[in-house]
Amino acid sequence: MPNLAGPAVIAGAPGPAGHARILGIGGYRPERIVGNDEICQAIDSTDAWIQERSGIVNRRFAGPQESVVDMAESAARQALDHAGIPAGLLDCVIVATITHPYQTPAAAAMLAGRLGVTAAAFDLGAACAGYCYAMSLANDLVRCGTATYVLVVGVEKLTDFTDFTDRGSAFIFADGAGAAIVGPAAAAGIGPAVWGSAGDQWQVIQQRVPWTELRDVDRPEWPNLVMAGQSVFRWAVWAMAPVAREAMTAAGVSPDDLAVFLPHQANMRIIDALAKQLKLPEHVHIARDIADAGNTSAASIPLAAKRLLDEGQARSGDLALQIGFGAGLAYAAQVVTLP
Ligand code: UT7
């Protein structure tokens, strides 16, 4: 379908150092493709049920020796190439993840080391909202002049923390990494973030037991992630559309101005319900990467964006509405100009 969105711009006051935008994007999908039939070997389910209830057909699993930092590095190097920025110019590295298996040091510091830079580096734990949270921070760091170039990564190896015998989550979670370079721009390329949390509902997605239990108990449970799927589903469908609308208002754009909708890839039915509530015009391309990627939490939005750009369904300069939501329950949305 031709791209009918106009050359709309994002309204946004410059900071003391001007405006910021995404300059490049990268993604890493692990090699191994895992179909629903393999997942169903450990749970009482079917390929048809999983496809109907979640939209997932395949997902990617990282190899046993492949780490969050390995995947982040691949995505980051691609994003740097796409932006045409040498790693040495990075001032800050933010890694959004909940599956780096070290409490310390941060994956971001290890990534900075791999890239050979001494940039400020820290991890951000906002689960599936992590990439949008990090994008908001990067925008402000650049606008304020604290940093000139920021590397933002969303990466997860969720398979390390998935109970493959749990019917409620075994088919959802997957692995991958996405990255973006944020830097100076002549006009606003990242709209104000509309973000928040519903911490009173923290129990609906959580690590089953704390790390300390592995030490204190004779037969510890592995700290897998579990969720009350229906509760998260209802919250996402009803609470996230107003957040997405607010993000458009804050950026001074209407659904007609958008070329792309990039919701967190949690469930195809959530994606469809949000698109319907937002009354997105037909010309807006809706990211549906979940069918082949599963739910990669913090990585899902940049991976979906990269795919639309690679497949020619989105173009450089297009306006995209992105929204992340998940454990916490944390959420964040903003309108961005695609690199
Ligand atoms: O990324 C972080 C945010 N996460 C999300 O946004 C995930 C949100 N939640 C979801 O995507 C959905 O809740 C799921 C896809 C996880 C589950 O779909 P659902 O439509 O909410 O299923 P349900 O839990 O309401 O279960 C419906 C039925 C039940 O059977 P009865 O009671 O109606 O007879 C379940 O026992 O489906 C049954 N069921 C299954 N059947 C086959 C539950 N899990 C399975 C399964 N295979 N894996």
PDB file of C-alpha atoms in Angstrom, residues 35-275:
ATOM      1  CA  GLY A  35       7.384 -23.341  16.028  1.00  0.00           C
ATOM      2  CA  ASN A  36       4.313 -23.888  18.188  1.00  0.00           C
ATOM      3  CA  ASP A  37       4.511 -27.667  17.840  1.00  0.00           C
ATOM      4  CA  GLU A  38       7.821 -27.723  19.693  1.00  0.00           C
ATOM      5  CA  ILE A  39       6.346 -25.601  22.521  1.00  0.00           C
ATOM      6  CA  CYS A  40       3.348 -27.960  22.715  1.00  0.00           C
ATOM      7  CA  GLN A  41       5.623 -30.894  23.532  1.00  0.00           C
ATOM      8  CA  ALA A  42       5.815 -29.571  27.115  1.00  0.00           C
ATOM      9  CA  ILE A  43       2.321 -28.073  27.593  1.00  0.00           C
ATOM     10  CA  ASP A  44      -1.234 -29.195  26.933  1.00  0.00           C
ATOM     11  CA  SER A  45      -1.921 -26.896  23.995  1.00  0.00           C
ATOM     12  CA  THR A  46      -2.126 -26.794  20.204  1.00  0.00           C
ATOM     13  CA  ASP A  47      -0.654 -24.786  17.361  1.00  0.00           C
ATOM     14  CA  ALA A  48      -4.197 -23.659  16.485  1.00  0.00           C
ATOM     15  CA  TRP A  49      -4.922 -22.385  20.035  1.00  0.00           C
ATOM     16  CA  ILE A  50      -1.648 -20.480  20.268  1.00  0.00           C
ATOM     17  CA  GLN A  51      -2.170 -18.856  16.878  1.00  0.00           C
ATOM     18  CA  GLU A  52      -5.775 -17.935  17.617  1.00  0.00           C
ATOM     19  CA  ARG A  53      -5.179 -16.545  21.132  1.00  0.00           C
ATOM     20  CA  SER A  54      -1.813 -14.852  20.637  1.00  0.00           C
ATOM     21  CA  GLY A  55      -1.085 -14.613  16.894  1.00  0.00           C
ATOM     22  CA  ILE A  56       2.278 -16.308  17.418  1.00  0.00           C
ATOM     23  CA  VAL A  57       3.381 -18.800  14.746  1.00  0.00           C
ATOM     24  CA  ASN A  58       7.144 -18.883  15.365  1.00  0.00           C
ATOM     25  CA  ARG A  59       9.600 -17.327  17.740  1.00  0.00           C
ATOM     26  CA  ARG A  60      13.414 -17.173  17.981  1.00  0.00           C
ATOM     27  CA  PHE A  61      15.411 -18.751  20.778  1.00  0.00           C
ATOM     28  CA  ALA A  62      18.997 -17.742  21.517  1.00  0.00           C
ATOM     29  CA  GLY A  63      21.618 -20.471  21.760  1.00  0.00           C
ATOM     30  CA  PRO A  64      22.716 -21.717  25.199  1.00  0.00           C
ATOM     31  CA  GLN A  65      25.972 -19.763  25.024  1.00  0.00           C
ATOM     32  CA  GLU A  66      24.435 -16.636  23.479  1.00  0.00           C
ATOM     33  CA  SER A  67      24.059 -13.844  26.046  1.00  0.00           C
ATOM     34  CA  VAL A  68      22.036 -10.661  26.367  1.00  0.00           C
ATOM     35  CA  VAL A  69      25.302  -8.751  25.810  1.00  0.00           C
ATOM     36  CA  ASP A  70      26.098 -10.759  22.633  1.00  0.00           C
ATOM     37  CA  MET A  71      22.681  -9.984  21.164  1.00  0.00           C
ATOM     38  CA  ALA A  72      22.856  -6.328  22.257  1.00  0.00           C
ATOM     39  CA  GLU A  73      26.267  -5.962  20.584  1.00  0.00           C
ATOM     40  CA  SER A  74      24.989  -7.232  17.225  1.00  0.00           C
ATOM     41  CA  ALA A  75      22.002  -4.873  17.262  1.00  0.00           C
ATOM     42  CA  ALA A  76      24.118  -1.946  18.477  1.00  0.00           C
ATOM     43  CA  ARG A  77      26.753  -2.355  15.749  1.00  0.00           C
ATOM     44  CA  GLN A  78      24.010  -2.385  13.110  1.00  0.00           C
ATOM     45  CA  ALA A  79      22.417   0.761  14.555  1.00  0.00           C
ATOM     46  CA  LEU A  80      25.799   2.532  14.571  1.00  0.00           C
ATOM     47  CA  ASP A  81      26.366   1.553  10.927  1.00  0.00           C
ATOM     48  CA  HIS A  82      22.889   2.722   9.960  1.00  0.00           C
ATOM     49  CA  ALA A  83      23.454   6.051  11.723  1.00  0.00           C
ATOM     50  CA  GLY A  84      26.950   6.409  10.249  1.00  0.00           C
ATOM     51  CA  ILE A  85      28.302   7.148  13.730  1.00  0.00           C
ATOM     52  CA  PRO A  86      31.545   5.606  15.035  1.00  0.00           C
ATOM     53  CA  ALA A  87      31.126   3.970  18.454  1.00  0.00           C
ATOM     54  CA  GLY A  88      33.758   6.365  19.813  1.00  0.00           C
ATOM     55  CA  LEU A  89      31.282   9.247  19.618  1.00  0.00           C
ATOM     56  CA  LEU A  90      28.838   7.612  22.047  1.00  0.00           C
ATOM     57  CA  ASP A  91      28.421   9.478  25.335  1.00  0.00           C
ATOM     58  CA  CYS A  92      25.896   7.157  26.902  1.00  0.00           C
ATOM     59  CA  VAL A  93      24.742   3.540  26.576  1.00  0.00           C
ATOM     60  CA  ILE A  94      21.331   2.584  27.978  1.00  0.00           C
ATOM     61  CA  VAL A  95      20.298  -1.065  27.921  1.00  0.00           C
ATOM     62  CA  ALA A  96      16.648  -1.805  28.658  1.00  0.00           C
ATOM     63  CA  THR A  97      16.421  -5.407  29.841  1.00  0.00           C
ATOM     64  CA  ILE A  98      15.031  -7.623  32.575  1.00  0.00           C
ATOM     65  CA  THR A  99      16.941 -10.767  31.618  1.00  0.00           C
ATOM     66  CA  HIS A 100      20.626  -9.863  32.011  1.00  0.00           C
ATOM     67  CA  PRO A 101      21.515 -12.577  34.525  1.00  0.00           C
ATOM     68  CA  TYR A 102      23.986 -10.518  36.553  1.00  0.00           C
ATOM     69  CA  GLN A 103      22.733  -8.222  39.280  1.00  0.00           C
ATOM     70  CA  THR A 104      25.931  -6.308  38.580  1.00  0.00           C
ATOM     71  CA  PRO A 105      27.733  -5.170  36.472  1.00  0.00           C
ATOM     72  CA  ALA A 106      25.116  -3.778  34.126  1.00  0.00           C
ATOM     73  CA  ALA A 107      24.785  -5.242  30.628  1.00  0.00           C
ATOM     74  CA  ALA A 108      25.283  -1.661  29.370  1.00  0.00           C
ATOM     75  CA  ALA A 109      28.756  -1.442  30.922  1.00  0.00           C
ATOM     76  CA  MET A 110      29.733  -4.807  29.423  1.00  0.00           C
ATOM     77  CA  LEU A 111      28.364  -3.656  26.049  1.00  0.00           C
ATOM     78  CA  ALA A 112      30.289  -0.380  26.258  1.00  0.00           C
ATOM     79  CA  GLY A 113      33.433  -2.446  26.919  1.00  0.00           C
ATOM     80  CA  ARG A 114      32.761  -4.612  23.866  1.00  0.00           C
ATOM     81  CA  LEU A 115      32.310  -1.477  21.757  1.00  0.00           C
ATOM     82  CA  GLY A 116      35.556  -0.091  23.137  1.00  0.00           C
ATOM     83  CA  VAL A 117      34.016   3.075  24.576  1.00  0.00           C
ATOM     84  CA  THR A 118      34.110   4.733  27.989  1.00  0.00           C
ATOM     85  CA  ALA A 119      30.589   6.206  27.706  1.00  0.00           C
ATOM     86  CA  ALA A 120      28.269   6.400  30.715  1.00  0.00           C
ATOM     87  CA  ALA A 121      26.482   3.058  30.811  1.00  0.00           C
ATOM     88  CA  PHE A 122      23.524   1.754  32.784  1.00  0.00           C
ATOM     89  CA  ASP A 123      20.636  -0.708  32.564  1.00  0.00           C
ATOM     90  CA  LEU A 124      17.013   0.264  32.760  1.00  0.00           C
ATOM     91  CA  GLY A 125      14.404  -2.097  34.203  1.00  0.00           C
ATOM     92  CA  ALA A 126      10.987  -1.201  32.854  1.00  0.00           C
ATOM     93  CA  ALA A 127      10.284  -4.566  31.185  1.00  0.00           C
ATOM     94  CA  CYS A 128       8.266  -4.260  27.966  1.00  0.00           C
ATOM     95  CA  ALA A 129       8.136  -0.460  28.353  1.00  0.00           C
ATOM     96  CA  GLY A 130      11.929  -0.311  28.668  1.00  0.00           C
ATOM     97  CA  TYR A 131      12.764   0.740  25.114  1.00  0.00           C
ATOM     98  CA  CYS A 132      10.284   3.651  25.174  1.00  0.00           C
ATOM     99  CA  TYR A 133      11.491   4.692  28.639  1.00  0.00           C
ATOM    100  CA  ALA A 134      15.094   4.649  27.411  1.00  0.00           C
ATOM    101  CA  MET A 135      14.135   6.583  24.257  1.00  0.00           C
ATOM    102  CA  SER A 136      12.616   9.297  26.438  1.00  0.00           C
ATOM    103  CA  LEU A 137      15.773   9.559  28.551  1.00  0.00           C
ATOM    104  CA  ALA A 138      17.992   9.625  25.452  1.00  0.00           C
ATOM    105  CA  ASN A 139      15.855  12.395  23.942  1.00  0.00           C
ATOM    106  CA  ASP A 140      16.262  14.536  27.047  1.00  0.00           C
ATOM    107  CA  LEU A 141      19.985  13.799  27.436  1.00  0.00           C
ATOM    108  CA  VAL A 142      20.606  15.035  23.882  1.00  0.00           C
ATOM    109  CA  ARG A 143      18.222  17.987  24.088  1.00  0.00           C
ATOM    110  CA  CYS A 144      19.849  19.136  27.315  1.00  0.00           C
ATOM    111  CA  GLY A 145      23.377  18.727  26.007  1.00  0.00           C
ATOM    112  CA  THR A 146      24.332  16.123  28.614  1.00  0.00           C
ATOM    113  CA  ALA A 147      25.099  13.761  25.732  1.00  0.00           C
ATOM    114  CA  THR A 148      25.514  14.172  21.985  1.00  0.00           C
ATOM    115  CA  TYR A 149      25.023  10.540  20.921  1.00  0.00           C
ATOM    116  CA  VAL A 150      23.166   7.927  22.968  1.00  0.00           C
ATOM    117  CA  LEU A 151      22.899   4.219  22.226  1.00  0.00           C
ATOM    118  CA  VAL A 152      19.560   2.760  23.309  1.00  0.00           C
ATOM    119  CA  VAL A 153      19.186  -1.033  23.343  1.00  0.00           C
ATOM    120  CA  GLY A 154      16.179  -3.209  24.146  1.00  0.00           C
ATOM    121  CA  VAL A 155      17.304  -6.801  24.619  1.00  0.00           C
ATOM    122  CA  GLU A 156      15.941  -9.940  26.244  1.00  0.00           C
ATOM    123  CA  LYS A 157      16.841 -13.570  26.609  1.00  0.00           C
ATOM    124  CA  LEU A 158      13.476 -14.471  28.092  1.00  0.00           C
ATOM    125  CA  THR A 159      14.033 -18.183  27.502  1.00  0.00           C
ATOM    126  CA  ASP A 160      16.438 -18.209  30.490  1.00  0.00           C
ATOM    127  CA  PHE A 161      13.471 -17.259  32.701  1.00  0.00           C
ATOM    128  CA  THR A 162      10.587 -19.127  31.064  1.00  0.00           C
ATOM    129  CA  ASP A 163       8.898 -22.139  32.610  1.00  0.00           C
ATOM    130  CA  PHE A 164       8.338 -24.258  29.508  1.00  0.00           C
ATOM    131  CA  THR A 165       5.783 -26.360  31.410  1.00  0.00           C
ATOM    132  CA  ASP A 166       3.639 -23.295  32.252  1.00  0.00           C
ATOM    133  CA  ARG A 167       0.680 -23.143  29.890  1.00  0.00           C
ATOM    134  CA  GLY A 168       0.157 -19.449  30.554  1.00  0.00           C
ATOM    135  CA  SER A 169       3.555 -18.203  29.396  1.00  0.00           C
ATOM    136  CA  ALA A 170       5.599 -20.936  27.643  1.00  0.00           C
ATOM    137  CA  PHE A 171       4.322 -20.007  24.167  1.00  0.00           C
ATOM    138  CA  ILE A 172       4.697 -16.234  24.543  1.00  0.00           C
ATOM    139  CA  PHE A 173       8.276 -15.418  25.511  1.00  0.00           C
ATOM    140  CA  ALA A 174      11.222 -15.273  23.108  1.00  0.00           C
ATOM    141  CA  ASP A 175      14.662 -13.746  22.571  1.00  0.00           C
ATOM    142  CA  GLY A 176      16.109 -10.862  20.540  1.00  0.00           C
ATOM    143  CA  ALA A 177      17.631  -7.384  20.547  1.00  0.00           C
ATOM    144  CA  GLY A 178      16.880  -4.018  18.974  1.00  0.00           C
ATOM    145  CA  ALA A 179      18.942  -0.821  19.117  1.00  0.00           C
ATOM    146  CA  ALA A 180      18.722   2.844  18.183  1.00  0.00           C
ATOM    147  CA  ILE A 181      21.183   5.727  18.054  1.00  0.00           C
ATOM    148  CA  VAL A 182      19.729   9.013  19.299  1.00  0.00           C
ATOM    149  CA  GLY A 183      21.542  12.221  18.405  1.00  0.00           C
ATOM    150  CA  PRO A 184      21.162  15.923  17.540  1.00  0.00           C
ATOM    151  CA  ALA A 185      18.623  17.058  14.936  1.00  0.00           C
ATOM    152  CA  ALA A 186      17.390  20.236  13.266  1.00  0.00           C
ATOM    153  CA  ALA A 187      13.757  19.517  14.260  1.00  0.00           C
ATOM    154  CA  ALA A 188      12.036  17.439  16.927  1.00  0.00           C
ATOM    155  CA  GLY A 189      12.224  13.757  15.982  1.00  0.00           C
ATOM    156  CA  ILE A 190      11.117  12.284  19.306  1.00  0.00           C
ATOM    157  CA  GLY A 191       7.859  13.506  20.822  1.00  0.00           C
ATOM    158  CA  PRO A 192       7.242  13.961  24.540  1.00  0.00           C
ATOM    159  CA  ALA A 193       6.817  10.654  26.360  1.00  0.00           C
ATOM    160  CA  VAL A 194       3.522   9.896  28.024  1.00  0.00           C
ATOM    161  CA  TRP A 195       4.539   7.392  30.645  1.00  0.00           C
ATOM    162  CA  GLY A 196       3.673   6.005  34.029  1.00  0.00           C
ATOM    163  CA  SER A 197       3.096   2.877  36.052  1.00  0.00           C
ATOM    164  CA  ALA A 198       0.315   0.996  37.799  1.00  0.00           C
ATOM    165  CA  GLY A 199       2.429  -0.371  40.610  1.00  0.00           C
ATOM    166  CA  ASP A 200      -0.597  -1.517  42.571  1.00  0.00           C
ATOM    167  CA  GLN A 201      -0.877  -4.315  39.996  1.00  0.00           C
ATOM    168  CA  TRP A 202       2.757  -5.475  40.189  1.00  0.00           C
ATOM    169  CA  GLN A 203       1.740  -9.076  40.925  1.00  0.00           C
ATOM    170  CA  VAL A 204       0.214  -9.710  37.503  1.00  0.00           C
ATOM    171  CA  ILE A 205       3.627 -10.176  35.835  1.00  0.00           C
ATOM    172  CA  GLN A 206       6.494 -11.113  38.090  1.00  0.00           C
ATOM    173  CA  GLN A 207       9.557 -13.188  38.695  1.00  0.00           C
ATOM    174  CA  ARG A 208       8.197 -16.194  40.557  1.00  0.00           C
ATOM    175  CA  VAL A 209      10.711 -16.076  43.435  1.00  0.00           C
ATOM    176  CA  PRO A 210      13.485 -13.666  44.440  1.00  0.00           C
ATOM    177  CA  TRP A 211      17.125 -14.530  43.711  1.00  0.00           C
ATOM    178  CA  THR A 212      17.775 -14.926  47.446  1.00  0.00           C
ATOM    179  CA  GLU A 213      15.516 -17.959  47.521  1.00  0.00           C
ATOM    180  CA  LEU A 214      18.052 -19.847  45.419  1.00  0.00           C
ATOM    181  CA  ARG A 215      20.393 -19.548  48.400  1.00  0.00           C
ATOM    182  CA  ASP A 216      17.965 -19.947  51.305  1.00  0.00           C
ATOM    183  CA  VAL A 217      15.841 -22.887  50.268  1.00  0.00           C
ATOM    184  CA  ASP A 218      16.936 -26.542  49.881  1.00  0.00           C
ATOM    185  CA  ARG A 219      15.088 -27.155  46.634  1.00  0.00           C
ATOM    186  CA  PRO A 220      14.752 -23.696  45.125  1.00  0.00           C
ATOM    187  CA  GLU A 221      12.395 -22.841  42.308  1.00  0.00           C
ATOM    188  CA  TRP A 222      14.027 -21.183  39.315  1.00  0.00           C
ATOM    189  CA  PRO A 223      13.089 -17.468  39.218  1.00  0.00           C
ATOM    190  CA  ASN A 224      10.973 -17.758  36.065  1.00  0.00           C
ATOM    191  CA  LEU A 225       8.636 -15.020  34.904  1.00  0.00           C
ATOM    192  CA  VAL A 226       4.945 -15.747  35.335  1.00  0.00           C
ATOM    193  CA  MET A 227       1.891 -13.715  34.499  1.00  0.00           C
ATOM    194  CA  ALA A 228      -1.843 -13.575  35.041  1.00  0.00           C
ATOM    195  CA  GLY A 229      -2.400 -13.322  31.299  1.00  0.00           C
ATOM    196  CA  GLN A 230      -6.048 -12.301  31.325  1.00  0.00           C
ATOM    197  CA  SER A 231      -5.482  -9.444  33.821  1.00  0.00           C
ATOM    198  CA  VAL A 232      -2.561  -8.074  31.795  1.00  0.00           C
ATOM    199  CA  PHE A 233      -4.586  -8.457  28.601  1.00  0.00           C
ATOM    200  CA  ARG A 234      -7.549  -6.482  29.971  1.00  0.00           C
ATOM    201  CA  TRP A 235      -5.300  -3.725  31.348  1.00  0.00           C
ATOM    202  CA  ALA A 236      -3.386  -3.410  28.069  1.00  0.00           C
ATOM    203  CA  VAL A 237      -6.508  -3.232  25.928  1.00  0.00           C
ATOM    204  CA  TRP A 238      -8.380  -0.682  28.081  1.00  0.00           C
ATOM    205  CA  ALA A 239      -5.667   1.451  29.645  1.00  0.00           C
ATOM    206  CA  MET A 240      -3.186   1.807  26.779  1.00  0.00           C
ATOM    207  CA  ALA A 241      -5.339   3.412  24.061  1.00  0.00           C
ATOM    208  CA  PRO A 242      -5.751   6.654  26.103  1.00  0.00           C
ATOM    209  CA  VAL A 243      -1.976   6.723  26.706  1.00  0.00           C
ATOM    210  CA  ALA A 244      -1.331   6.371  22.969  1.00  0.00           C
ATOM    211  CA  ARG A 245      -3.830   9.158  22.224  1.00  0.00           C
ATOM    212  CA  GLU A 246      -2.148  11.431  24.768  1.00  0.00           C
ATOM    213  CA  ALA A 247       1.232  10.784  23.141  1.00  0.00           C
ATOM    214  CA  MET A 248      -0.173  11.929  19.781  1.00  0.00           C
ATOM    215  CA  THR A 249      -1.675  15.042  21.385  1.00  0.00           C
ATOM    216  CA  ALA A 250       1.627  15.816  23.130  1.00  0.00           C
ATOM    217  CA  ALA A 251       3.432  15.532  19.780  1.00  0.00           C
ATOM    218  CA  GLY A 252       0.801  17.641  18.022  1.00  0.00           C
ATOM    219  CA  VAL A 253      -0.076  14.947  15.489  1.00  0.00           C
ATOM    220  CA  SER A 254      -3.282  13.141  14.567  1.00  0.00           C
ATOM    221  CA  PRO A 255      -3.765   9.520  13.472  1.00  0.00           C
ATOM    222  CA  ASP A 256      -3.883  10.795   9.870  1.00  0.00           C
ATOM    223  CA  ASP A 257      -0.300  12.074  10.195  1.00  0.00           C
ATOM    224  CA  LEU A 258       1.041   8.675  11.225  1.00  0.00           C
ATOM    225  CA  ALA A 259       2.591   6.247   8.768  1.00  0.00           C
ATOM    226  CA  VAL A 260       3.327   3.494  11.275  1.00  0.00           C
ATOM    227  CA  PHE A 261       1.938   2.085  14.535  1.00  0.00           C
ATOM    228  CA  LEU A 262       4.534   0.271  16.652  1.00  0.00           C
ATOM    229  CA  PRO A 263       2.803  -1.262  19.677  1.00  0.00           C
ATOM    230  CA  HIS A 264       4.688  -3.620  21.980  1.00  0.00           C
ATOM    231  CA  GLN A 265       4.404  -7.074  20.427  1.00  0.00           C
ATOM    232  CA  ALA A 266       2.636  -8.879  23.282  1.00  0.00           C
ATOM    233  CA  ASN A 267      -0.395 -10.427  21.604  1.00  0.00           C
ATOM    234  CA  MET A 268      -1.901  -9.928  18.131  1.00  0.00           C
ATOM    235  CA  ARG A 269      -5.344  -9.460  19.706  1.00  0.00           C
ATOM    236  CA  ILE A 270      -4.017  -6.578  21.849  1.00  0.00           C
ATOM    237  CA  ILE A 271      -2.436  -5.011  18.743  1.00  0.00           C
ATOM    238  CA  ASP A 272      -5.734  -5.277  16.827  1.00  0.00           C
ATOM    239  CA  ALA A 273      -7.798  -3.941  19.747  1.00  0.00           C
ATOM    240  CA  LEU A 274      -5.513  -0.922  20.183  1.00  0.00           C
ATOM    241  CA  ALA A 275      -5.510  -0.134  16.459  1.00  0.00           C
TER     242      ALA A 275
END
